[in-house]
Short mmCIF file of C-alpha atoms and ligand atoms in Angstrom, two decimals:
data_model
loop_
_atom_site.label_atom_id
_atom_site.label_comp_id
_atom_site.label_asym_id
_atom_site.label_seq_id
_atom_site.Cartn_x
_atom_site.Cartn_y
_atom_site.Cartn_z
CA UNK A 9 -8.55 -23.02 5.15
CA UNK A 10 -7.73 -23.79 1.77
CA UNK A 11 -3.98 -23.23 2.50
CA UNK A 12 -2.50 -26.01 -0.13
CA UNK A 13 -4.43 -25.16 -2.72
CA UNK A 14 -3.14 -21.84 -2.36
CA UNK A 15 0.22 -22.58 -2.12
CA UNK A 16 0.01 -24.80 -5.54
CA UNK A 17 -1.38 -21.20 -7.10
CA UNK A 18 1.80 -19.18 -6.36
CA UNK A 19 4.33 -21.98 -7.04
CA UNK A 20 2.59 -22.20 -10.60
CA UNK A 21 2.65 -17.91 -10.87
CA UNK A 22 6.64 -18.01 -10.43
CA UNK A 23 8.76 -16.35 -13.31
CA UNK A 24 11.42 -17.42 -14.29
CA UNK A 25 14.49 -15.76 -15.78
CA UNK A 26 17.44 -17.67 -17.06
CA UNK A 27 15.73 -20.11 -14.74
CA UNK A 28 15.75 -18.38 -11.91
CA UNK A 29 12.86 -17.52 -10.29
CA UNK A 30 12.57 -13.47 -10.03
CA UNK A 31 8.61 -12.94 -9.09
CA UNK A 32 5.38 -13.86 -9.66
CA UNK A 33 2.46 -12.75 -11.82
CA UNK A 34 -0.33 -10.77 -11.30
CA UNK A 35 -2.60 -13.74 -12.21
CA UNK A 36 -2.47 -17.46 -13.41
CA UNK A 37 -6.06 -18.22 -14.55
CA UNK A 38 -5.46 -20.44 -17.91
CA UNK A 39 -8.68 -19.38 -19.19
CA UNK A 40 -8.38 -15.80 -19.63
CA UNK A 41 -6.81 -13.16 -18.21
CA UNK A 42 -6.23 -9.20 -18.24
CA UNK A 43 -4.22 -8.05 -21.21
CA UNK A 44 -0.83 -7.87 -18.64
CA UNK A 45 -1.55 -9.74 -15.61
CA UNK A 46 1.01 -12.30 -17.37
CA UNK A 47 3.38 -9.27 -15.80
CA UNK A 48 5.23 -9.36 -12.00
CA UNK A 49 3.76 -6.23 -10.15
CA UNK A 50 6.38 -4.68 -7.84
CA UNK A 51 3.15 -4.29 -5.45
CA UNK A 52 1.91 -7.43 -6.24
CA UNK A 53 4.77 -9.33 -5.45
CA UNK A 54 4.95 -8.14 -1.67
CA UNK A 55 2.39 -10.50 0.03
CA UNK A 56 4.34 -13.00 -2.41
CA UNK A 57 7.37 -12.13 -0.50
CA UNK A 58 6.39 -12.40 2.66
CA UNK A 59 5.50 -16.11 2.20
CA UNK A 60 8.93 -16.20 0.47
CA UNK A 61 10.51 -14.69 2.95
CA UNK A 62 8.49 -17.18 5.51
CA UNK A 63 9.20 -20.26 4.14
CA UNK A 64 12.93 -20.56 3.37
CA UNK A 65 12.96 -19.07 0.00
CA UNK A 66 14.56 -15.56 0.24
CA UNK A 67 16.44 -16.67 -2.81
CA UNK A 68 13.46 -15.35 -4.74
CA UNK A 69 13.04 -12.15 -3.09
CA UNK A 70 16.87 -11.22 -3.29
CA UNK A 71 16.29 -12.21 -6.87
CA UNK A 72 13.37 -9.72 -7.17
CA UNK A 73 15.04 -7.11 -5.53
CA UNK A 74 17.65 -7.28 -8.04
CA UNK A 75 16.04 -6.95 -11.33
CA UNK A 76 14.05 -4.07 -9.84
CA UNK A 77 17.22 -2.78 -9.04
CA UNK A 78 18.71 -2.88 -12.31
CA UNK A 79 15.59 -1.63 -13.97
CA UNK A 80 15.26 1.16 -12.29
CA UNK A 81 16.07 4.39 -14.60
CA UNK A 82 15.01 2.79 -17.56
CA UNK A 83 12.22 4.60 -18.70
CA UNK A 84 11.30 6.24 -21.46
CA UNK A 85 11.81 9.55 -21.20
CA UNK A 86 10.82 12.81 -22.61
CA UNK A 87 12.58 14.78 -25.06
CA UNK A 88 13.82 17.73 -23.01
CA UNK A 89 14.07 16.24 -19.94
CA UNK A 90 16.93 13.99 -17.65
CA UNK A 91 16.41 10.67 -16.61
CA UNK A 92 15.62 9.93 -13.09
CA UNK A 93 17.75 7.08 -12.04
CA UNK A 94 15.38 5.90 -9.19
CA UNK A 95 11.96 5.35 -11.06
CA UNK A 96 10.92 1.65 -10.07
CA UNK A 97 8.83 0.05 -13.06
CA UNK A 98 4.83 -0.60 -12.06
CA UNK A 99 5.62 -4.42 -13.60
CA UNK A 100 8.19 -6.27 -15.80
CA UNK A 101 7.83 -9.21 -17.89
CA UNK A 102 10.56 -11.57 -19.74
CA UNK A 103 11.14 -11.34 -23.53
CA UNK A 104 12.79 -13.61 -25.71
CA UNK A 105 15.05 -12.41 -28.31
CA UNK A 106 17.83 -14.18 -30.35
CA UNK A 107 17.31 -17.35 -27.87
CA UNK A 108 18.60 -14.62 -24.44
CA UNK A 109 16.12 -13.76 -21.89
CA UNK A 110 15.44 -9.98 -21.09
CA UNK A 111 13.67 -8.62 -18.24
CA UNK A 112 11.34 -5.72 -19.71
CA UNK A 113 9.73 -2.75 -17.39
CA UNK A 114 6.51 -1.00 -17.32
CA UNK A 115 7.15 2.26 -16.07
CA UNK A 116 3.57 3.81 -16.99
CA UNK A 117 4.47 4.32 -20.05
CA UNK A 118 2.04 1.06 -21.84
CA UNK A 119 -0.07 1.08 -18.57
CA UNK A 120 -3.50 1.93 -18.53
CA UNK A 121 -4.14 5.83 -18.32
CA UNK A 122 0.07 6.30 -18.25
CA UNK A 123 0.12 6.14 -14.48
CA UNK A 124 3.09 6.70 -12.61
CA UNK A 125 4.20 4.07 -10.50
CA UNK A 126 5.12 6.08 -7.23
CA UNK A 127 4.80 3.26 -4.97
CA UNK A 128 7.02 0.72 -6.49
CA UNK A 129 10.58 1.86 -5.10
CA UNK A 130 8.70 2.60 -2.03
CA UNK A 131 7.79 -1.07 -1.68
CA UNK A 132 11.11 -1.52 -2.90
CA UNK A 133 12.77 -0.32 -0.76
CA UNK A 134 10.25 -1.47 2.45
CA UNK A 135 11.10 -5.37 0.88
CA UNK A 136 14.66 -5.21 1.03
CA UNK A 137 14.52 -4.29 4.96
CA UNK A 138 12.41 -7.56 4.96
CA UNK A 139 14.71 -9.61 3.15
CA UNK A 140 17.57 -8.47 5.64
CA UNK A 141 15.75 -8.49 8.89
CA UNK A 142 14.77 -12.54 7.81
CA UNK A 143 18.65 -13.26 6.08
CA UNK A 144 21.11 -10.91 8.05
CA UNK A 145 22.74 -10.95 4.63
CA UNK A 146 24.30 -7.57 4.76
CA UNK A 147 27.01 -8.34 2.16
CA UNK A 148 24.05 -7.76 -0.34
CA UNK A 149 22.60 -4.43 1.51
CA UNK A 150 26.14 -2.57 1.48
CA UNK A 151 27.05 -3.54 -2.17
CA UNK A 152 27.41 -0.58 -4.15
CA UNK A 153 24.80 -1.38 -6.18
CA UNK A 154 22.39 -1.27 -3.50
CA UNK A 155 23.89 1.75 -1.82
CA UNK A 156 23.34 3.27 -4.97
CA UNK A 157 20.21 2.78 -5.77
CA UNK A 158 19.11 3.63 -2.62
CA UNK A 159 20.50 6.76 -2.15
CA UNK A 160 19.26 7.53 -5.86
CA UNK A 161 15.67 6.70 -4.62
CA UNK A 162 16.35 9.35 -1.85
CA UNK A 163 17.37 11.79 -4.42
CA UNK A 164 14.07 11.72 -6.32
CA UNK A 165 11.61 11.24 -3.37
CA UNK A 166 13.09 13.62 -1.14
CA UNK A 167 14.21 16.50 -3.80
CA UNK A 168 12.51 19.86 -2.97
CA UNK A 169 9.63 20.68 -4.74
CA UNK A 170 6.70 22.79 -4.06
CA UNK A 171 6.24 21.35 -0.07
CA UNK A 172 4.42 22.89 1.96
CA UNK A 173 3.73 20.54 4.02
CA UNK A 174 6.58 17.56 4.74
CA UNK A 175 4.07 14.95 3.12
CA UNK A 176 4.82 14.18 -0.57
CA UNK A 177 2.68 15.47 -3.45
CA UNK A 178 1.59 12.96 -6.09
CA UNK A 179 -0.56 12.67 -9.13
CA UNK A 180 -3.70 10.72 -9.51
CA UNK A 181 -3.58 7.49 -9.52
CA UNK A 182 0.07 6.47 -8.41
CA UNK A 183 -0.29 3.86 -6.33
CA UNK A 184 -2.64 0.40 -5.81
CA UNK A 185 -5.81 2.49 -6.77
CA UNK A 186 -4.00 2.92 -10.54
CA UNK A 187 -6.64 4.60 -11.92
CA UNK A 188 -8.35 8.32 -11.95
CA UNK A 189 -10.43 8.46 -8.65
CA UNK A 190 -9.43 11.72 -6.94
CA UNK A 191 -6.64 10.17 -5.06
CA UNK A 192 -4.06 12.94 -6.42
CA UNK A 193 -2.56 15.65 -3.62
CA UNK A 194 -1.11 13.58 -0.12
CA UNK A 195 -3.00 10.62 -0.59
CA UNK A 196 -2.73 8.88 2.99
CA UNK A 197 -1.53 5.67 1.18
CA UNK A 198 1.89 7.45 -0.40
CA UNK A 199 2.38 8.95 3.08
CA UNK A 200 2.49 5.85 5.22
CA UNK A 201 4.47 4.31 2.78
CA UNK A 202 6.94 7.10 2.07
CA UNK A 203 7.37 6.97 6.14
CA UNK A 204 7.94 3.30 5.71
CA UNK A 205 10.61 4.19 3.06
CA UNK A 206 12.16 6.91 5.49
CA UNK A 207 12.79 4.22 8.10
CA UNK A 208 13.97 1.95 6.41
CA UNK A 209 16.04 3.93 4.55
CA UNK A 210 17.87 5.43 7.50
CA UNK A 211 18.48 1.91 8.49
CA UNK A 212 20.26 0.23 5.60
CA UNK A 213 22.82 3.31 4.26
CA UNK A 214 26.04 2.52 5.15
CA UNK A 215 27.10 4.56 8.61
CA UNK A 216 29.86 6.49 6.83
CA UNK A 217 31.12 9.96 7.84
CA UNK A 218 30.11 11.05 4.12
CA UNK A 219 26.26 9.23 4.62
CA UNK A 220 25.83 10.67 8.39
CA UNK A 221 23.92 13.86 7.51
CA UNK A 222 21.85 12.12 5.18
CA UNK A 223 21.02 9.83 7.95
CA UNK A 224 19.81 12.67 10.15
CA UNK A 225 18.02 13.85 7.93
CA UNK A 226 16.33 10.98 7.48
CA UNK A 227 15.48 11.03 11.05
CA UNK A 228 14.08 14.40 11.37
CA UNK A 229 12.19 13.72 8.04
CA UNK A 230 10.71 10.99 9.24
CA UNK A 231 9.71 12.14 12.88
CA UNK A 232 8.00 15.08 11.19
CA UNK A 233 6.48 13.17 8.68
CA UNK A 234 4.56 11.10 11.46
CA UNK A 235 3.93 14.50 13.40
CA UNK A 236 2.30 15.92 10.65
CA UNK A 237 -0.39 12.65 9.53
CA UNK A 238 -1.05 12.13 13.18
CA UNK A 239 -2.16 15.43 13.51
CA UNK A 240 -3.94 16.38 10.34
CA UNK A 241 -5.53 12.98 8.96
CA UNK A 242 -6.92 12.22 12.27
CA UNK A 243 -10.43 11.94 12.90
CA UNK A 244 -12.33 11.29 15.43
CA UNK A 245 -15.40 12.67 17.43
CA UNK A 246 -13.38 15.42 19.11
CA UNK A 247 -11.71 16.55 16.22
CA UNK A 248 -14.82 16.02 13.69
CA UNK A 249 -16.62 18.68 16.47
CA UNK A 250 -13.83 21.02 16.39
CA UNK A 251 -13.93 20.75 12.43
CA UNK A 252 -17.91 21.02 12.59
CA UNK A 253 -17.41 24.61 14.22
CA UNK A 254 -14.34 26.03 12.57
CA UNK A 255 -13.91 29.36 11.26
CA UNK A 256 -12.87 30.33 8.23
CA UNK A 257 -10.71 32.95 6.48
CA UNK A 258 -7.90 33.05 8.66
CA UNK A 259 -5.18 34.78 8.22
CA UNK A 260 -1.59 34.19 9.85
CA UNK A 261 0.21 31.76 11.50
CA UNK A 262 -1.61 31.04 14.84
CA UNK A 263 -4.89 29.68 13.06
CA UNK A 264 -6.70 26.68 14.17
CA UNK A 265 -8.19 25.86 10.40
CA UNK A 266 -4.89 25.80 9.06
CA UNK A 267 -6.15 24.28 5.80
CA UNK A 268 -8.72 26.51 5.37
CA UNK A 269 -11.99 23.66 5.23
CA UNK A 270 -15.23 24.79 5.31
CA UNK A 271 -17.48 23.25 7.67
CA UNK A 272 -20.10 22.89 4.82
CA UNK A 273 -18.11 20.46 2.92
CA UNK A 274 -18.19 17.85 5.91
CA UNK A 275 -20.49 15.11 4.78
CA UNK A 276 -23.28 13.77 6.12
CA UNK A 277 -22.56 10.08 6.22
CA UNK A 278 -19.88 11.09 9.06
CA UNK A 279 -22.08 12.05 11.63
CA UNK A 280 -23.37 8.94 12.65
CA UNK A 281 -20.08 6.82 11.43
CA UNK A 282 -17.78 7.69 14.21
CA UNK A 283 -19.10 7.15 17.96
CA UNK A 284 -16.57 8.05 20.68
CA UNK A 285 -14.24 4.75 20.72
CA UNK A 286 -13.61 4.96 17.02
CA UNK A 287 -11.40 6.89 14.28
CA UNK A 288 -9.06 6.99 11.67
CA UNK A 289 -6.87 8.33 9.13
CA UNK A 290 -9.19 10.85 6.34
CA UNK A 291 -8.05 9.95 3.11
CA UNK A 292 -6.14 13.26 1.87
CA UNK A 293 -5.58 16.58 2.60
CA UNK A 294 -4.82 19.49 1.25
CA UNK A 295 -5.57 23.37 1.28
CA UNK A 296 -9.40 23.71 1.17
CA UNK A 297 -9.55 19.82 1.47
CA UNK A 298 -10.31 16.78 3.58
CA UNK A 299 -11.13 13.75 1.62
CA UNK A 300 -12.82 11.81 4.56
CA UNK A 301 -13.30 8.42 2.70
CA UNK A 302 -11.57 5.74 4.45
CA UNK A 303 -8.78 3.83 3.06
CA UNK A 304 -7.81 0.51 4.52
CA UNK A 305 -4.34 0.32 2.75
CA UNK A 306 -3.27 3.91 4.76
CA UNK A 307 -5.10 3.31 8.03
CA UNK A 308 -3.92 -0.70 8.07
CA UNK A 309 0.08 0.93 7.07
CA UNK A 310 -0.25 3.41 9.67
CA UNK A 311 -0.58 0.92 12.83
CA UNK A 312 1.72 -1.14 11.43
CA UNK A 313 4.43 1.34 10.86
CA UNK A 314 3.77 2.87 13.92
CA UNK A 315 1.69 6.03 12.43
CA UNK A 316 -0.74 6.01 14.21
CA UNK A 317 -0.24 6.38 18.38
CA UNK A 318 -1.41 3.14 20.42
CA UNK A 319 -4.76 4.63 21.16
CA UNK A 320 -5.27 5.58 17.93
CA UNK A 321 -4.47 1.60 16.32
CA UNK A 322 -7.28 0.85 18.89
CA UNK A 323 -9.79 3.12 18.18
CA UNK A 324 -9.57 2.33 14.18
CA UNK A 325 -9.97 -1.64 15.41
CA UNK A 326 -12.94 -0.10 17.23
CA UNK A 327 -14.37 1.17 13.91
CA UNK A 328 -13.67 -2.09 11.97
CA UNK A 329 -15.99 -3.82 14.88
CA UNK A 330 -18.61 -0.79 14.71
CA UNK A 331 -19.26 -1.44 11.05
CA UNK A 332 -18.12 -4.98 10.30
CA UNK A 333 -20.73 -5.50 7.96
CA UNK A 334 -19.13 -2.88 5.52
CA UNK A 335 -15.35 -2.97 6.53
CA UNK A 336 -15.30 -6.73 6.52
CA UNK A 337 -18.34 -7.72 4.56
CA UNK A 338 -19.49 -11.05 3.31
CA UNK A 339 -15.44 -10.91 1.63
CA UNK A 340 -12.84 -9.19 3.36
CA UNK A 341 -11.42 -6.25 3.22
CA UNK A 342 -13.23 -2.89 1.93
CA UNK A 343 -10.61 -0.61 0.03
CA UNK A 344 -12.30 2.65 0.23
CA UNK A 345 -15.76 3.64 1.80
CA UNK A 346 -17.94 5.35 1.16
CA UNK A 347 -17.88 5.02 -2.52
CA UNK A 348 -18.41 7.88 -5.10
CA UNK A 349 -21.70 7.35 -6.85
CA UNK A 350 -23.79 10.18 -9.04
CA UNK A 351 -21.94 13.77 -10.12
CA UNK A 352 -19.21 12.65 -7.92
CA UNK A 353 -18.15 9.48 -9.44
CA UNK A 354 -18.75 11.29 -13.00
CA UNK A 355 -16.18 14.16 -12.01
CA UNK A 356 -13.76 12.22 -10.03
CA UNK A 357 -13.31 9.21 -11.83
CA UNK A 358 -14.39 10.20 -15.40
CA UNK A 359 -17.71 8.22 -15.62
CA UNK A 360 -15.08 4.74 -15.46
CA UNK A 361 -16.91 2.22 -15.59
CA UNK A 362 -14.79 -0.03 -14.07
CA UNK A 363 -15.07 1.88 -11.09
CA UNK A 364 -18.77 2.48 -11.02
CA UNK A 365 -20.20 2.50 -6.73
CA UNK A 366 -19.19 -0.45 -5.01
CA UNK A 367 -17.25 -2.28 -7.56
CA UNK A 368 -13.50 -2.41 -7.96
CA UNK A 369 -11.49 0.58 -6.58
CA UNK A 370 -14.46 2.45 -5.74
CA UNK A 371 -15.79 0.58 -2.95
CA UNK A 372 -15.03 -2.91 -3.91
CA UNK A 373 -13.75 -5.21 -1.36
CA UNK A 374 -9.71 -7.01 -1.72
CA UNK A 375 -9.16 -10.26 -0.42
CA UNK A 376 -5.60 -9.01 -0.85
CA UNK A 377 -6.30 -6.89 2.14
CA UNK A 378 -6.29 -9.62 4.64
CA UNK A 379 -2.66 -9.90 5.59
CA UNK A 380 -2.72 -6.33 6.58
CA UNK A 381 -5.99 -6.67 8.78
CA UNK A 382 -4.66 -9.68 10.32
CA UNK A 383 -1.05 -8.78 11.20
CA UNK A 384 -3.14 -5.09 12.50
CA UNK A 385 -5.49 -6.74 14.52
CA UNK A 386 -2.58 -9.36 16.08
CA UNK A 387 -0.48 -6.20 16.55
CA UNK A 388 -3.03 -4.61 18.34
CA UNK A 389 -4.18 -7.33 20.81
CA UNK A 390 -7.46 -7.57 19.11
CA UNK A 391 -7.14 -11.44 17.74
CA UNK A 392 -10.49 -12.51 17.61
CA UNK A 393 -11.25 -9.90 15.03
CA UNK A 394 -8.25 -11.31 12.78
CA UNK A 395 -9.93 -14.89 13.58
CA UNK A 396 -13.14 -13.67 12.14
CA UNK A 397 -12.21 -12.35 9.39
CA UNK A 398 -9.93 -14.87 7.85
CA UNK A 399 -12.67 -17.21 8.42
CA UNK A 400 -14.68 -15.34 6.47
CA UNK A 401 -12.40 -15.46 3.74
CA UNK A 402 -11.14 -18.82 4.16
CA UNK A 403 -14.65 -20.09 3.80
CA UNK A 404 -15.62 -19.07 0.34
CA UNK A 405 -12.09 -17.71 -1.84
CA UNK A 406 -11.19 -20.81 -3.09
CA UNK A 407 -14.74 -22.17 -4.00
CA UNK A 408 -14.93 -18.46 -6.27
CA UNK A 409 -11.40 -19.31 -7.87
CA UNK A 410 -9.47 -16.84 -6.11
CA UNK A 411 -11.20 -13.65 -7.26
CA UNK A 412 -9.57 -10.13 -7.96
CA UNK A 413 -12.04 -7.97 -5.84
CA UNK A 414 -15.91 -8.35 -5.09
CA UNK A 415 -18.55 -5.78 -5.88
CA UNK A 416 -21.73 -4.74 -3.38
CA UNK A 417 -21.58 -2.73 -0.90
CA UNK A 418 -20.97 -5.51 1.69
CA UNK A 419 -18.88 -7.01 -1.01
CA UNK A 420 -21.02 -9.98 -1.33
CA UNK A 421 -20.25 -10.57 -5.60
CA UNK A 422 -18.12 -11.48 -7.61
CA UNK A 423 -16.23 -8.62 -9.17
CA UNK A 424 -17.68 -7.62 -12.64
CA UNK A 425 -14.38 -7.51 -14.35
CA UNK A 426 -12.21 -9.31 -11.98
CA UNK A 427 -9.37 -11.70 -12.38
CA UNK A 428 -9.74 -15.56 -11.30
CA UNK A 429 -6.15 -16.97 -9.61
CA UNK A 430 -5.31 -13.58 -8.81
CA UNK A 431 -1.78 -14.11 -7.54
CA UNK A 432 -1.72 -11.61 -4.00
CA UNK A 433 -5.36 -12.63 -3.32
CA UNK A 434 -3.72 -16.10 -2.71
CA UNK A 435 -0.47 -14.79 -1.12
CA UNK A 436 -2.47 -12.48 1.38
CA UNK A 437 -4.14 -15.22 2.77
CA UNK A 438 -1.26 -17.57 3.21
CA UNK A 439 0.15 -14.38 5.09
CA UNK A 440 -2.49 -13.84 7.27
CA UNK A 441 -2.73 -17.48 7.91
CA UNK A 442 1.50 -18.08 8.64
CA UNK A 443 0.95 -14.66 10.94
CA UNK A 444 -1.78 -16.76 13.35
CA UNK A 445 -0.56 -20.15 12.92
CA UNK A 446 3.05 -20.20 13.45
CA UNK A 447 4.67 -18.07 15.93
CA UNK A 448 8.16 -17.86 14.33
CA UNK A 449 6.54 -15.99 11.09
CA UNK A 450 4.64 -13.82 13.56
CA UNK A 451 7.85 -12.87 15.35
CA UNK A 452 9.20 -12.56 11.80
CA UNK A 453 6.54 -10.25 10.50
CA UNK A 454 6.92 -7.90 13.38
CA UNK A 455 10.52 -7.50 12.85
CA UNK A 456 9.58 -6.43 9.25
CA UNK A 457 6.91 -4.41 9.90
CA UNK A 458 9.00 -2.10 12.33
CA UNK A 459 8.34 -4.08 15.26
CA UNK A 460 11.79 -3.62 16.34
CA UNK A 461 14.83 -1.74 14.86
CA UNK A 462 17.45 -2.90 12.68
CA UNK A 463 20.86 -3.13 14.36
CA UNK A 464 24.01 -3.67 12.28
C1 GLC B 520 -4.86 -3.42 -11.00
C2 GLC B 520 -4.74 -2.83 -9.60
C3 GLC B 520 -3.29 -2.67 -9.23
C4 GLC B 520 -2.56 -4.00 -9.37
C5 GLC B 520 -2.77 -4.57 -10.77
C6 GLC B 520 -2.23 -5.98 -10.90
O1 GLC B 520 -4.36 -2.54 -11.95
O2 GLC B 520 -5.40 -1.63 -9.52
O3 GLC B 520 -3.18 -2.17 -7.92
O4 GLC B 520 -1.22 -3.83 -9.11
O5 GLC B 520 -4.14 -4.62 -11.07
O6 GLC B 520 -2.88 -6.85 -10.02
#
């Protein structure tokens, strides 16, 4: 396992402000690289974190957390309208000027497409639970700084909109798949993360008699929130035959095809894809809609916040083992499958080609993705399927210098356009690798990952 060498990587990715390190970038090839992979991705920086958080260095993380913190609410914003305080920027970078550092955000506004970073305080917010669970450093938690800006980031994600359903509504593209490719509506993604956010959010406020409804809330939010993926984004064989003979047109409140789907717009590739030990999370819903692709990021979130119930986590193992080939691949991990190819990928991603069938977000596979499969599989018993995957990956990543994604359908190529030295591709792997090695940074990672509640 080429564990050193990937160490060496993210020490040289470190940025520094006032020379303090405050994250890493997105990638550190020399040669050449994207026009701002020189930039820390909020996202990006998690799997960083973790091995921060692992090995002895929270320093950096608290760091991190903090200039997120204080850039949050600095966007640009549109004449006519009033600032959020709680956007998180997508990236930042450090500028120069009159011999003082400043820390700079993307919030969208330069980033490819203008894509809104919905994820970022989310992870935010999901990273500071980390940093507490591995420091007890509460002092920093109940600042009011912190309280602020969480209960800001409340403000925005939980303000009433247009629900109809308690999962939250976002536009394309506003999260780790950054660009157009029909992931707009309740992308499962936002939803396990938003749940993640919930949690943890109802674990750091302050317990004061002015906070306690909020907290509640939080509560009920949250428990509903899980009530409502569990029981429309699961599939399985039962379900798939109850959606294979629904009716249509119904009227009222005591309909079974709530969502109005049409049996016709079931695809065929699902029929011989799920057997009777496997199933998972579609990718989105909405009314007339089920987007059955299947994303790792949302199923791999959803056992590991606890999403999904305990046969479910099993039965989505199941389907990683029924179709390893794909799934895992010659590279681990598969983001989305199947991908979008013909008419489809023309409509929904705007003929992009960057995301042309089996390349990049459109069925490309992630080394990234590891440290999620791995700390799934441990949490689910299922160990020798973490084992051979990381082998996989440990095999070959460093010999292809650490590559963004891989294209193919069993992900067997270098990605067309993809970063070398991409920053979490190396972090992910010293994840998974910490998570089976060394049993205090598994015990660690459960705590983070919801293993066991916060008590202050
Ligand atoms: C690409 C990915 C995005 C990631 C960024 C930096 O834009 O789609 O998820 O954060 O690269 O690595």
């Amino acid at each position: 396992m080429p564990i050193q060498s990937a160490y060496e990587i993210l020490e040289k990715s470190l940025i520094y402000l006032d020379g303090k390190p405050v994250g890493t970038a997105a990638a550190c090839d020399e040669l050449a690289v994207a026009a701002n992979y020189h930039e820390c991705f909020v996202r990006d920086f998690v799997p960083s974190a973790l091995v921060f958080l692992m090995s002895d260095r929270s320093d950096i993380v608290r760091n991190f957390l903090q200039v997120v913190m204080q850039l949050s609410g600095q966007q640009h914003v549109m004449k006519g309208h009033k600032r959020s305080k709680a956007l998180m920027p997508a990236s930042f970078h450090v500028v120069e000027e009159d011999g003082k550092e400043r820390v700079v955000g993307d919030f969208g506004d330069r980033a490819i497409g203008r894509v809104t970073p919905v994820d970022s305080a989310m992870w935010w917010m999901i990273l500071l639970r980390a940093y507490v669970v591995t420091t007890n450093d509460w002092e920093f938690i109940e600042t009011k700084e912190v309280q602020r800006c969480i209960t800001n980031i409340l403000e925005l994600y939980t303000a009433e909109r247009f629900e109809s359903s308690p999962t939250l509504l976002v536009p394309d593209a506003a999260f780790m798949i950054d660009r157009r490719m029909a992931v707009y509506g309740f992308p499962l993604e936002i939803q396990t993360l938003y749940f993640g956010m919930l949690r943890t959010a109802k674990e750091l406020l302050i317990k004061t008699p002015a906070n306690q409804e909020v907290i509640d809330n939080l509560g009920v939010l949250a428990d509903t929130l899980r009530d409502h993926i569990r029981s429309y984004y699961w599939l399985d064989r039962k379900r798939l035959n109850e959606m294979h003979r629904y009716h249509s047109e119904e009227f009222g409140f005591d309909v079974a095809n709530v969502l109005n789907v049409y049996p016709e717009s079931i695809p065929d590739w699902i029929y011989n894809w799920l057997d009777s030990r496997c199933g998972y999370m579609v990718g989105n819903v909405g009314p007339g809609r089920i987007d059955f692709r299947f994303f790792a990021q949302g199923n791999l979130l959803s056992i590991l916040f606890g999403i999904t119930t305990p046969t479910g986590a099993q039965s989505i193992m199941n389907l990683y083992l029924r179709h390893w080939d794909v799934l895992i691949g010659e590279m681990p991990l598969k983001l989305v499958y199947p991908a979008l190819t013909g008419e489809k990928w023309r409509f929904s991603t705007g003929s992009d080609p960057k995301n042309v069938s089996w390349s990049y977000h459109n069925g490309g596979n992630w080394p990234v993705l590891i440290w999620m499969f791995v700390a799934a599989a441990v949490r689910t018993g299922r160990v020798e399927l973490a084992e051979e995957a990381l082998k996989k990956m440990g095999d070959r990543i460093k010999e292809d210098n650490w590559p963004e994604y891989y294209d193919g359908e069993n992900g067997g190529l270098i990605g067309r356009r993809a970063n070398f030295f991409q920053v979490w591709s190396v972090a992910g792997l010293i994840v998974a690798h910490e998570i089976m090695e060394n049993p205090v940074s598994r015990e660690l990672f459960d705590k983070i990952t919801f293993g066991e509640t916060l008590k202050h």
